[in-house]
Coordinates of C-alpha atoms (C1' of nucleotides) in Angstrom, one line a residue:
Chain A
M1 CA -15.7 44.8 -30.6
A2 CA -18.9 42.8 -30.1
Q3 CA -22.1 44.5 -31.0
K4 CA -24.4 45.4 -28.2
P5 CA -27.2 42.8 -28.1
T6 CA -30.8 43.9 -28.2
I7 CA -34.2 42.3 -28.5
P8 CA -36.7 43.2 -31.2
K9 CA -39.0 46.1 -30.9
G10 CA -42.0 45.6 -28.6
T11 CA -40.6 42.4 -26.9
R12 CA -39.3 41.9 -23.4
D13 CA -37.0 39.7 -21.4
F14 CA -38.2 38.6 -18.0
L15 CA -35.9 38.3 -15.0
P16 CA -36.4 35.4 -12.5
I17 CA -38.2 37.7 -10.1
E18 CA -40.5 38.9 -12.9
V19 CA -41.2 35.4 -14.0
A20 CA -42.1 34.5 -10.4
K21 CA -44.5 37.4 -10.3
R22 CA -46.1 36.7 -13.6
N23 CA -46.5 33.0 -12.8
Y24 CA -48.2 34.0 -9.5
I25 CA -50.8 35.9 -11.7
F26 CA -51.1 33.1 -14.3
D27 CA -51.4 30.4 -11.6
T28 CA -54.1 32.3 -9.8
I29 CA -56.1 32.7 -13.0
K30 CA -55.5 29.0 -14.1
T31 CA -56.6 27.6 -10.7
T32 CA -59.8 29.6 -10.8
F33 CA -60.6 28.8 -14.4
Q34 CA -60.2 25.1 -13.5
K35 CA -62.4 25.6 -10.5
Y36 CA -65.1 26.9 -12.7
G37 CA -64.9 23.9 -15.1
F38 CA -62.7 25.3 -17.9
A39 CA -60.2 23.0 -19.4
P40 CA -56.9 24.2 -20.9
I41 CA -56.2 23.9 -24.6
E42 CA -53.4 25.1 -26.8
T43 CA -53.2 26.1 -30.4
P44 CA -50.2 26.8 -32.6
S45 CA -48.3 30.0 -32.4
F46 CA -48.9 30.5 -36.1
E47 CA -51.9 29.8 -38.3
L48 CA -52.5 29.8 -42.0
S49 CA -52.9 33.3 -43.1
S50 CA -56.3 32.5 -44.5
T51 CA -57.5 31.6 -41.0
L52 CA -56.6 35.0 -39.6
M53 CA -56.8 37.5 -42.5
G54 CA -60.0 39.4 -42.7
K55 CA -61.2 38.5 -39.2
Y56 CA -60.1 41.6 -37.4
G57 CA -61.1 44.3 -39.9
E58 CA -58.8 46.2 -42.2
E59 CA -56.9 47.7 -39.3
G60 CA -56.4 44.2 -37.8
D61 CA -55.0 42.8 -41.0
R62 CA -52.3 45.4 -41.0
L63 CA -51.2 44.4 -37.5
I64 CA -50.9 40.7 -38.2
F65 CA -47.3 39.5 -38.3
R66 CA -46.8 37.6 -41.6
I67 CA -44.3 34.7 -41.9
L68 CA -42.2 34.9 -45.0
N69 CA -42.3 31.8 -47.2
S70 CA -39.0 30.0 -47.2
G71 CA -37.2 27.6 -49.5
E72 CA -38.7 26.9 -52.9
K73 CA -41.8 28.7 -51.9
V74 CA -40.2 32.1 -52.4
K75 CA -40.7 31.4 -56.1
K76 CA -44.5 31.9 -55.6
A77 CA -43.9 35.6 -55.3
D78 CA -46.4 37.4 -57.5
L79 CA -44.2 39.9 -59.2
K80 CA -47.0 41.0 -61.4
A81 CA -49.0 42.1 -58.4
L82 CA -45.9 44.1 -57.3
E83 CA -45.6 45.8 -60.7
E84 CA -49.3 46.7 -60.5
N85 CA -48.7 48.1 -57.0
N86 CA -51.2 45.6 -55.6
L87 CA -49.3 45.3 -52.3
P88 CA -51.8 43.2 -50.3
R89 CA -51.9 40.6 -53.1
F90 CA -48.1 40.7 -53.4
A91 CA -47.8 40.2 -49.6
N92 CA -50.1 37.2 -49.8
S93 CA -48.0 35.6 -52.4
L94 CA -45.0 35.9 -50.2
S95 CA -46.6 34.5 -47.0
E96 CA -48.9 31.6 -46.3
K97 CA -48.6 31.7 -42.5
A98 CA -49.0 34.3 -39.8
L99 CA -48.5 34.6 -36.1
R100 CA -51.5 34.3 -33.8
Y101 CA -53.1 37.7 -33.4
D102 CA -55.5 36.8 -30.6
L103 CA -56.8 33.6 -29.0
T104 CA -60.4 33.9 -30.0
V105 CA -60.2 33.4 -33.7
P106 CA -57.9 30.4 -33.4
F107 CA -60.3 29.0 -30.8
A108 CA -63.2 29.4 -33.3
R109 CA -61.1 27.5 -35.8
F110 CA -60.4 24.9 -33.2
V111 CA -64.0 24.4 -32.3
V112 CA -65.1 24.0 -35.9
Q113 CA -62.2 21.6 -36.7
H114 CA -62.7 19.4 -33.6
Q115 CA -66.5 19.7 -33.3
N116 CA -66.9 16.0 -33.3
D117 CA -64.5 15.5 -30.5
L118 CA -66.0 18.1 -28.2
S119 CA -69.1 18.0 -26.1
F120 CA -71.1 21.2 -25.8
P121 CA -71.3 23.5 -24.1
F122 CA -67.5 23.4 -24.5
K123 CA -65.6 25.4 -21.9
R124 CA -61.9 26.1 -22.5
Y125 CA -59.3 28.4 -21.2
Q126 CA -56.1 29.3 -23.0
I127 CA -53.1 31.3 -21.8
Q128 CA -50.6 31.8 -24.6
P129 CA -48.7 34.7 -26.2
V130 CA -50.1 36.6 -29.2
W131 CA -48.3 39.0 -31.5
R132 CA -49.3 42.3 -33.1
A133 CA -47.3 44.5 -35.4
D134 CA -48.6 47.5 -33.5
R135 CA -46.4 50.5 -32.6
P136 CA -45.3 49.8 -29.1
Q137 CA -46.2 52.2 -26.2
H138 CA -46.0 52.0 -22.5
G139 CA -47.9 48.8 -21.6
R140 CA -48.4 47.8 -25.2
Y141 CA -46.1 45.3 -26.7
Q142 CA -45.7 43.3 -30.0
E143 CA -45.6 40.1 -28.0
F144 CA -47.9 39.7 -25.0
Y145 CA -50.0 37.0 -23.2
Q146 CA -53.7 36.7 -23.3
C147 CA -55.6 34.7 -20.7
D148 CA -58.9 33.8 -22.1
A149 CA -61.8 31.6 -21.0
D150 CA -64.7 31.0 -23.3
V151 CA -67.8 28.7 -23.4
V152 CA -69.4 27.9 -26.8
G153 CA -72.6 26.1 -27.5
S154 CA -75.0 27.7 -25.1
E155 CA -77.0 30.9 -24.9
S156 CA -77.6 30.5 -21.2
L157 CA -77.1 33.6 -19.1
L158 CA -75.8 31.5 -16.3
Y159 CA -72.4 31.8 -17.9
E160 CA -72.5 35.6 -17.7
V161 CA -73.3 35.2 -14.0
D162 CA -70.4 32.7 -13.7
F163 CA -67.9 35.0 -15.4
I164 CA -68.8 37.8 -13.0
Q165 CA -68.2 35.5 -10.1
L166 CA -64.9 34.4 -11.7
F167 CA -63.7 38.0 -12.2
D168 CA -64.5 38.6 -8.5
E169 CA -62.7 35.5 -7.4
V170 CA -59.5 35.9 -9.3
L171 CA -59.0 39.6 -8.6
S172 CA -59.9 39.1 -4.9
E173 CA -57.5 36.2 -4.7
L174 CA -54.9 38.6 -6.1
K175 CA -55.8 40.9 -3.1
I176 CA -56.9 43.8 -5.3
P177 CA -59.0 45.7 -2.8
D178 CA -61.3 47.7 -4.9
F179 CA -62.4 47.2 -8.4
T180 CA -65.5 47.5 -10.5
I181 CA -67.0 45.1 -13.1
Y182 CA -68.8 47.2 -15.7
I183 CA -71.5 45.4 -17.7
N184 CA -73.6 46.4 -20.6
N185 CA -75.4 44.6 -23.5
R186 CA -74.9 45.1 -27.2
K187 CA -78.7 44.7 -27.6
I188 CA -79.2 47.8 -25.6
L189 CA -76.7 49.6 -27.9
S190 CA -78.6 48.2 -30.9
G191 CA -81.8 49.5 -29.3
I192 CA -80.4 53.0 -28.9
A193 CA -79.4 53.0 -32.6
E194 CA -82.9 51.8 -33.5
V195 CA -85.0 54.2 -31.5
T196 CA -82.8 57.1 -32.7
G197 CA -83.3 56.0 -36.3
E198 CA -79.6 55.3 -36.8
Q199 CA -79.6 51.5 -37.1
S200 CA -77.1 51.6 -40.0
N201 CA -74.6 53.5 -37.8
L202 CA -74.5 51.1 -34.9
I203 CA -70.7 50.7 -35.1
P204 CA -69.7 54.3 -35.3
I205 CA -72.1 55.1 -32.4
T206 CA -70.7 52.4 -30.2
V207 CA -67.2 53.4 -31.0
A208 CA -67.9 57.0 -30.1
I209 CA -69.8 56.6 -26.9
D210 CA -67.3 54.0 -25.7
K211 CA -64.8 56.9 -25.4
L212 CA -67.0 58.9 -23.0
D213 CA -64.7 58.6 -20.0
K214 CA -61.7 59.4 -22.1
I215 CA -62.8 62.4 -24.3
G216 CA -65.8 63.5 -22.3
K217 CA -69.3 64.3 -23.4
D218 CA -68.4 67.1 -25.8
G219 CA -65.8 64.9 -27.4
V220 CA -68.3 62.1 -28.0
I221 CA -70.8 64.5 -29.4
N222 CA -68.2 65.9 -31.8
E223 CA -67.3 62.5 -33.0
L224 CA -70.9 61.5 -33.5
K225 CA -71.3 64.7 -35.6
E226 CA -68.2 63.8 -37.6
K227 CA -69.5 60.4 -38.3
G228 CA -72.7 61.9 -39.8
I229 CA -75.1 61.0 -37.0
S230 CA -78.2 63.2 -37.2
V231 CA -78.6 66.1 -34.8
S232 CA -81.9 64.8 -33.5
A233 CA -80.4 61.4 -32.8
I234 CA -77.5 63.0 -30.9
E235 CA -80.0 65.0 -28.9
R236 CA -81.8 61.8 -27.9
I237 CA -78.6 60.0 -27.0
Q238 CA -77.2 62.8 -24.9
P239 CA -79.2 62.1 -21.7
L240 CA -77.6 58.7 -21.6
F241 CA -74.3 60.2 -20.8
D242 CA -75.3 61.1 -17.3
L243 CA -77.7 58.4 -16.1
S244 CA -77.8 58.3 -12.4
G245 CA -78.9 55.8 -9.8
D246 CA -77.9 52.2 -9.0
A247 CA -77.8 49.6 -11.7
M248 CA -81.4 48.5 -11.4
E249 CA -82.7 52.1 -11.4
K250 CA -80.6 52.9 -14.5
L251 CA -82.0 49.8 -16.2
E252 CA -85.6 51.0 -15.5
K253 CA -84.7 54.4 -17.1
M254 CA -83.3 52.6 -20.1
R255 CA -86.4 50.5 -20.3
D256 CA -88.4 53.7 -20.9
F257 CA -85.9 55.0 -23.3
L258 CA -86.0 51.7 -25.3
S259 CA -89.7 51.0 -25.1
E260 CA -90.0 51.1 -28.9
S261 CA -87.2 48.7 -29.5
E262 CA -87.8 45.0 -29.1
I263 CA -84.1 44.1 -29.2
G264 CA -83.3 46.9 -26.7
L265 CA -85.8 45.6 -24.3
Q266 CA -84.4 42.1 -24.6
G267 CA -81.0 43.5 -23.7
I268 CA -82.6 45.1 -20.6
S269 CA -84.2 41.8 -19.5
E270 CA -81.0 39.9 -20.0
L271 CA -79.1 42.4 -17.8
Q272 CA -81.7 42.3 -15.1
K273 CA -81.4 38.6 -14.9
V274 CA -77.6 38.6 -14.7
L275 CA -77.4 41.5 -12.3
G276 CA -80.2 40.0 -10.2
D277 CA -78.5 36.7 -9.8
S278 CA -75.1 38.3 -9.1
H279 CA -76.6 40.4 -6.3
R280 CA -78.2 37.4 -4.8
L281 CA -74.9 35.5 -4.9
G282 CA -72.9 38.4 -3.6
L283 CA -69.4 39.4 -4.5
K284 CA -66.2 39.5 -2.5
N285 CA -64.4 42.7 -3.4
A286 CA -66.0 43.6 -6.7
K287 CA -68.5 46.3 -7.3
L288 CA -70.9 45.6 -10.2
E289 CA -72.2 48.4 -12.4
F290 CA -74.3 48.9 -15.4
D291 CA -72.7 51.3 -17.8
V292 CA -74.7 52.1 -20.9
T293 CA -71.7 53.8 -22.5
L294 CA -69.6 50.6 -22.3
A295 CA -69.2 49.3 -25.9
R296 CA -65.8 47.8 -26.5
G297 CA -64.3 48.0 -29.9
L298 CA -64.8 44.4 -30.9
N299 CA -67.7 44.2 -33.2
Y300 CA -68.4 40.5 -33.0
Y301 CA -70.0 41.0 -29.6
T302 CA -73.8 40.7 -29.7
G303 CA -74.9 40.3 -26.1
A304 CA -73.3 41.0 -22.7
I305 CA -70.2 43.2 -22.6
F306 CA -67.8 43.2 -19.6
E307 CA -65.0 45.4 -18.5
V308 CA -63.1 45.5 -15.2
K309 CA -61.3 48.5 -13.8
V310 CA -59.3 48.9 -10.6
N311 CA -60.5 51.9 -8.6
G312 CA -58.0 54.4 -7.4
V313 CA -55.4 53.4 -10.0
K314 CA -54.9 55.4 -13.2
M315 CA -55.1 52.6 -15.7
G316 CA -57.4 51.3 -18.4
S317 CA -59.4 48.2 -18.0
I318 CA -57.6 45.0 -16.7
C319 CA -60.2 42.5 -18.0
G320 CA -62.8 42.4 -20.7
G321 CA -65.2 40.1 -22.4
G322 CA -68.6 39.6 -23.9
R323 CA -71.0 37.4 -25.7
Y324 CA -70.9 36.6 -29.4
D325 CA -73.7 34.8 -31.3
D326 CA -71.8 33.6 -34.3
L327 CA -68.0 33.4 -34.0
T328 CA -67.7 30.0 -35.8
G329 CA -69.9 31.0 -38.7
L330 CA -66.9 32.3 -40.5
F331 CA -65.5 28.8 -40.5
G332 CA -68.7 27.1 -41.5
L333 CA -70.3 26.1 -38.2
K334 CA -73.6 27.9 -37.6
D335 CA -75.6 28.3 -34.4
M336 CA -72.7 28.2 -32.1
P337 CA -73.1 31.1 -29.6
G338 CA -70.4 31.8 -27.2
V339 CA -69.3 34.0 -24.3
G340 CA -65.9 34.7 -23.0
I341 CA -63.6 36.8 -21.0
S342 CA -60.0 37.8 -21.0
F343 CA -57.5 38.9 -18.3
G344 CA -54.9 41.5 -19.1
A345 CA -52.0 39.9 -17.3
D346 CA -49.5 42.8 -18.1
R347 CA -51.9 45.4 -16.7
I348 CA -52.7 43.3 -13.7
Y349 CA -48.9 43.0 -13.1
D350 CA -48.6 46.8 -13.2
V351 CA -51.6 47.2 -10.8
L352 CA -50.1 44.7 -8.3
T353 CA -46.7 46.5 -8.6
T354 CA -48.3 50.0 -8.1
L355 CA -50.3 48.8 -5.1
D356 CA -47.4 46.7 -3.7
L357 CA -49.6 43.6 -3.6
F358 CA -47.2 40.9 -4.7
P359 CA -46.5 38.4 -1.9
K360 CA -43.0 39.1 -0.5
Q361 CA -42.4 35.3 -0.5
L362 CA -42.0 35.3 -4.3
E363 CA -38.6 36.9 -3.9
N364 CA -37.1 34.0 -2.0
D365 CA -36.1 31.6 -4.6
L366 CA -33.5 29.9 -2.4
T367 CA -34.0 28.8 1.2
V368 CA -30.6 27.5 2.1
L369 CA -27.1 28.1 1.0
F370 CA -24.2 26.0 2.3
A371 CA -21.1 27.9 2.6
N372 CA -18.1 26.2 1.1
F373 CA -14.9 25.9 3.1
G374 CA -12.9 23.4 1.1
E375 CA -12.9 19.8 -0.2
E376 CA -13.4 18.1 3.1
E377 CA -16.2 20.3 4.3
E378 CA -17.8 20.1 0.8
S379 CA -18.1 16.3 1.0
F380 CA -19.4 16.6 4.5
C381 CA -22.2 19.0 3.2
L382 CA -23.3 17.1 0.2
P383 CA -25.3 14.4 2.0
L384 CA -26.9 17.1 4.1
L385 CA -27.8 19.1 1.0
K386 CA -29.4 16.0 -0.4
K387 CA -31.5 15.5 2.7
L388 CA -32.7 19.1 2.7
R389 CA -33.7 18.7 -0.9
E390 CA -35.5 15.5 -0.1
A391 CA -37.5 17.5 2.5
N392 CA -38.4 19.9 -0.3
I393 CA -36.3 22.7 0.9
S394 CA -34.7 24.6 -2.0
S395 CA -31.0 24.5 -1.2
E396 CA -27.6 24.7 -2.9
I397 CA -23.9 24.7 -1.9
Y398 CA -21.6 27.5 -3.0
P399 CA -19.5 26.0 -5.8
S400 CA -16.0 26.9 -4.6
A401 CA -14.2 27.7 -1.4
A402 CA -14.3 31.5 -2.1
K403 CA -13.9 34.1 0.6
M404 CA -16.7 34.2 3.1
K405 CA -17.5 37.8 2.2
K406 CA -18.1 36.7 -1.4
Q407 CA -20.2 33.7 -0.4
F408 CA -22.4 35.8 1.9
K409 CA -22.9 38.5 -0.6
Y410 CA -24.0 35.8 -3.1
A411 CA -26.5 34.5 -0.5
D412 CA -27.7 38.0 0.0
D413 CA -28.2 38.6 -3.7
R414 CA -30.1 35.4 -4.0
R415 CA -32.1 36.4 -1.0
A416 CA -31.4 33.1 0.6
A417 CA -33.2 32.7 3.9
F418 CA -30.4 30.8 5.6
V419 CA -26.7 30.2 5.3
I420 CA -25.3 27.0 6.8
I421 CA -21.8 27.2 7.9
I422 CA -19.8 24.0 8.4
G423 CA -16.1 24.1 9.2
A424 CA -13.7 22.0 11.2
S425 CA -15.3 22.5 14.6
E426 CA -18.9 21.9 13.2
M427 CA -17.8 18.6 11.6
E428 CA -16.1 17.5 14.8
N429 CA -19.2 18.3 17.0
Q430 CA -21.8 17.0 14.5
K431 CA -23.5 20.4 14.7
V432 CA -23.9 23.0 12.1
T433 CA -24.1 26.8 12.4
V434 CA -27.2 28.2 10.8
K435 CA -27.4 31.9 10.1
E436 CA -30.7 33.5 9.5
M437 CA -29.9 36.2 6.9
K438 CA -32.8 38.5 7.7
T439 CA -31.9 38.9 11.4
G440 CA -28.2 38.0 11.3
E441 CA -28.9 35.6 14.1
Q442 CA -26.7 32.5 14.3
T443 CA -27.7 29.2 15.9
S444 CA -25.8 26.0 16.5
V445 CA -28.1 23.2 15.4
A446 CA -27.6 19.4 15.8
I447 CA -27.6 17.7 12.4
S448 CA -30.6 15.6 13.4
E449 CA -32.5 18.7 14.1
L450 CA -31.6 20.6 11.0
I451 CA -34.6 20.0 8.8
S452 CA -37.1 20.7 11.6
F453 CA -35.2 23.9 12.5
I454 CA -35.3 25.2 8.9
S455 CA -39.0 24.2 8.4
L456 CA -40.1 25.9 11.6
H457 CA -38.6 29.2 10.5
Chain B
rG1 C1' -50.0 53.8 -40.1
rU2 C1' -49.8 59.6 -38.8
rG3 C1' -47.7 63.5 -35.7
rG4 C1' -44.7 65.4 -31.2
rC5 C1' -40.6 64.5 -27.6
rA6 C1' -36.2 61.7 -26.3
rG7 C1' -31.5 58.3 -26.9
rU8 C1' -24.5 60.3 -22.9
rA9 C1' -21.1 54.2 -18.4
rG10 C1' -25.1 48.0 -16.3
rC11 C1' -29.1 51.8 -14.1
rU12 C1' -30.8 57.2 -13.2
rC13 C1' -29.1 61.5 -15.2
rA14 C1' -25.6 66.1 -15.6
rG15 C1' -22.6 68.6 -19.6
rU16 C1' -20.6 71.0 -24.3
rA17 C1' -23.4 78.6 -27.8
rG18 C1' -18.9 72.8 -32.7
rG19 C1' -12.3 72.7 -30.6
rU20 C1' -8.0 69.0 -23.9
rA21 C1' -15.8 68.4 -21.0
rA22 C1' -16.5 62.7 -21.4
rG23 C1' -18.7 63.5 -15.6
rA24 C1' -21.8 62.3 -10.9
rG25 C1' -24.7 59.1 -7.9
rC26 C1' -26.1 54.1 -7.6
rG27 C1' -24.5 49.3 -9.2
rU28 C1' -20.1 46.0 -10.4
rC29 C1' -15.0 44.3 -9.1
rU30 C1' -10.8 44.5 -5.5
rG31 C1' -8.9 45.7 -0.8
rG32 C1' -9.7 47.3 4.7
rU33 C1' -5.3 39.9 6.5
rU34 C1' -7.5 34.9 10.5
rG35 C1' -14.9 31.5 9.2
rU36 C1' -19.8 36.1 7.8
rG37 C1' -23.9 39.8 3.6
rA38 C1' -27.1 44.4 4.2
rC39 C1' -23.7 50.1 7.0
rC40 C1' -18.7 52.6 6.5
rC41 C1' -13.7 53.7 4.2
rA42 C1' -10.1 53.3 0.0
rG43 C1' -9.1 52.0 -5.0
rA44 C1' -10.2 50.0 -10.0
rA45 C1' -12.8 48.6 -14.2
rG46 C1' -16.6 50.3 -17.5
rG47 C1' -18.7 54.8 -22.7
rU48 C1' -16.6 54.5 -30.9
rC49 C1' -22.0 60.3 -26.2
rG50 C1' -28.1 54.7 -30.3
rG51 C1' -26.4 53.6 -35.7
rG52 C1' -25.4 55.6 -40.8
rG53 C1' -24.5 59.7 -43.9
rG54 C1' -23.7 65.1 -44.6
rU55 C1' -21.8 70.2 -43.4
rU56 C1' -16.9 71.8 -41.3
rC57 C1' -10.0 72.5 -40.5
rA58 C1' -12.7 70.0 -36.4
rA59 C1' -19.2 67.1 -34.7
rU60 C1' -21.4 63.8 -28.6
rU61 C1' -22.9 69.0 -29.8
rC62 C1' -25.6 71.5 -36.5
rC63 C1' -28.6 69.0 -40.8
rC64 C1' -30.7 64.4 -43.1
rC65 C1' -31.9 59.2 -42.8
rU66 C1' -32.6 55.0 -39.7
rC67 C1' -33.3 52.2 -35.2
rU68 C1' -35.2 52.1 -30.3
rG69 C1' -38.2 54.2 -26.4
rU70 C1' -42.1 57.5 -25.0
rC71 C1' -46.7 60.7 -25.7
rA72 C1' -51.1 61.8 -28.6
rC73 C1' -54.2 59.9 -32.7
rC74 C1' -55.9 55.2 -35.0
rC75 C1' -56.6 50.8 -32.7
rC76 C1' -56.3 47.9 -28.7
rA77 C1' -54.4 43.8 -24.2

RNA sequence: GUGGCAGUAGCUCAGUAGGUAAGAGCGUCUGGUUGUGACCCAGAAGGUCGGGGGUUCAAUUCCCCUCUGUCACCCCA
């Protein structure tokens, strides 16, 4: 007995209809990226381990898929390290390559490596799968796609403004009716740490307050306490949890709060510029909000931070992004600031499914099916089939003279729009019978009129 | 990586206090004769009850391990 086939943990197969829907999302994103001047690049699915290891923190290293050395290289295994129970070192001796964990670090490597071939500011987009040895959960996989756009080599805030327009355009194009772009600035968070006398605890503070909408005010306060933040600092931070007013009003309040912090005030000014331009330009469907508790886990962000959430749908953020001053420094290229965003295609897919926003058209992968009545009819159909295809109408002929019931059921399963029936009488009259599957209506159409008849429906 | 819950036909699930209890709906296939799908009727196929080990005269049902999924944490898309 054959064993039941399965795919590895955290991976997925995609049916034709699912691929069509995913491509609809990817194509929308790509088209918009290109409209905004981003060019596509690709990088290998695996990199040297040394390129990736240590770039995502200790937790990240654990989640990187390592590729086992093969052939003679297995002899490099460091058995001594194994004896000494030095597992990381042992693992390194077994593996020199690893699967891409995200698109940003490979991009940094790419920029450094090709710096002489690129002109800056360099704008690229990249839509490729990445792999993480994470424990799968609903909506979290070991293999998934990232859709990133980044620009490196400029500190200009015009790019922040651009990215907000881009978020708005892509998601509006996908017909998402109501979503909010949240924006904050790491300099404001640094300012908060500074004026509360907790500079050294910037990371724990940002990680904690980022969880506000998930664990609530008390939860955040508890976490801050656990992380050893002083009581007086926590008291100062607390009012930030319920700032009210519109974005500009909140920024003014923050300006008071941060009046002692130079870096904090700089963050305020940057945000005012970005928000001001955005309001002047206007947005289609997006709301734009300043959220001082928005932090994002990634600690390479140094300036603006973005996150996008769909309103009225119970789901985490569908897009994110931010500015980083020094991503390429790790690979030896200094003074190369960047800013980038990422679309969460899988979550967007779920949102469009939940809200029933996928175009119905995506389900029709076949426009015309010729019914097959036998050899003579078949050869009569073939030239017609070719003509339809030349007119860009996706068509096929049933491969054998099976029962009509079976052929129609096949047409139905394929969601073919039309079935063309050609038997003895049709051949004799030089007319074909066209059945519109949706309505069941049948029409006798002259062969010369066939293409225009199909095209008009 | 830590902890909780789950795993029975292609899908969604019922069931057995351990012993003729392996079932339903949907789906699939065939038929309801001549060139017609979605509705209706009839029939059929399809499961070592996730995998391995243990306890027992006997395990889908109890215990252990493992795999997969799911939830929370960690982290994150």
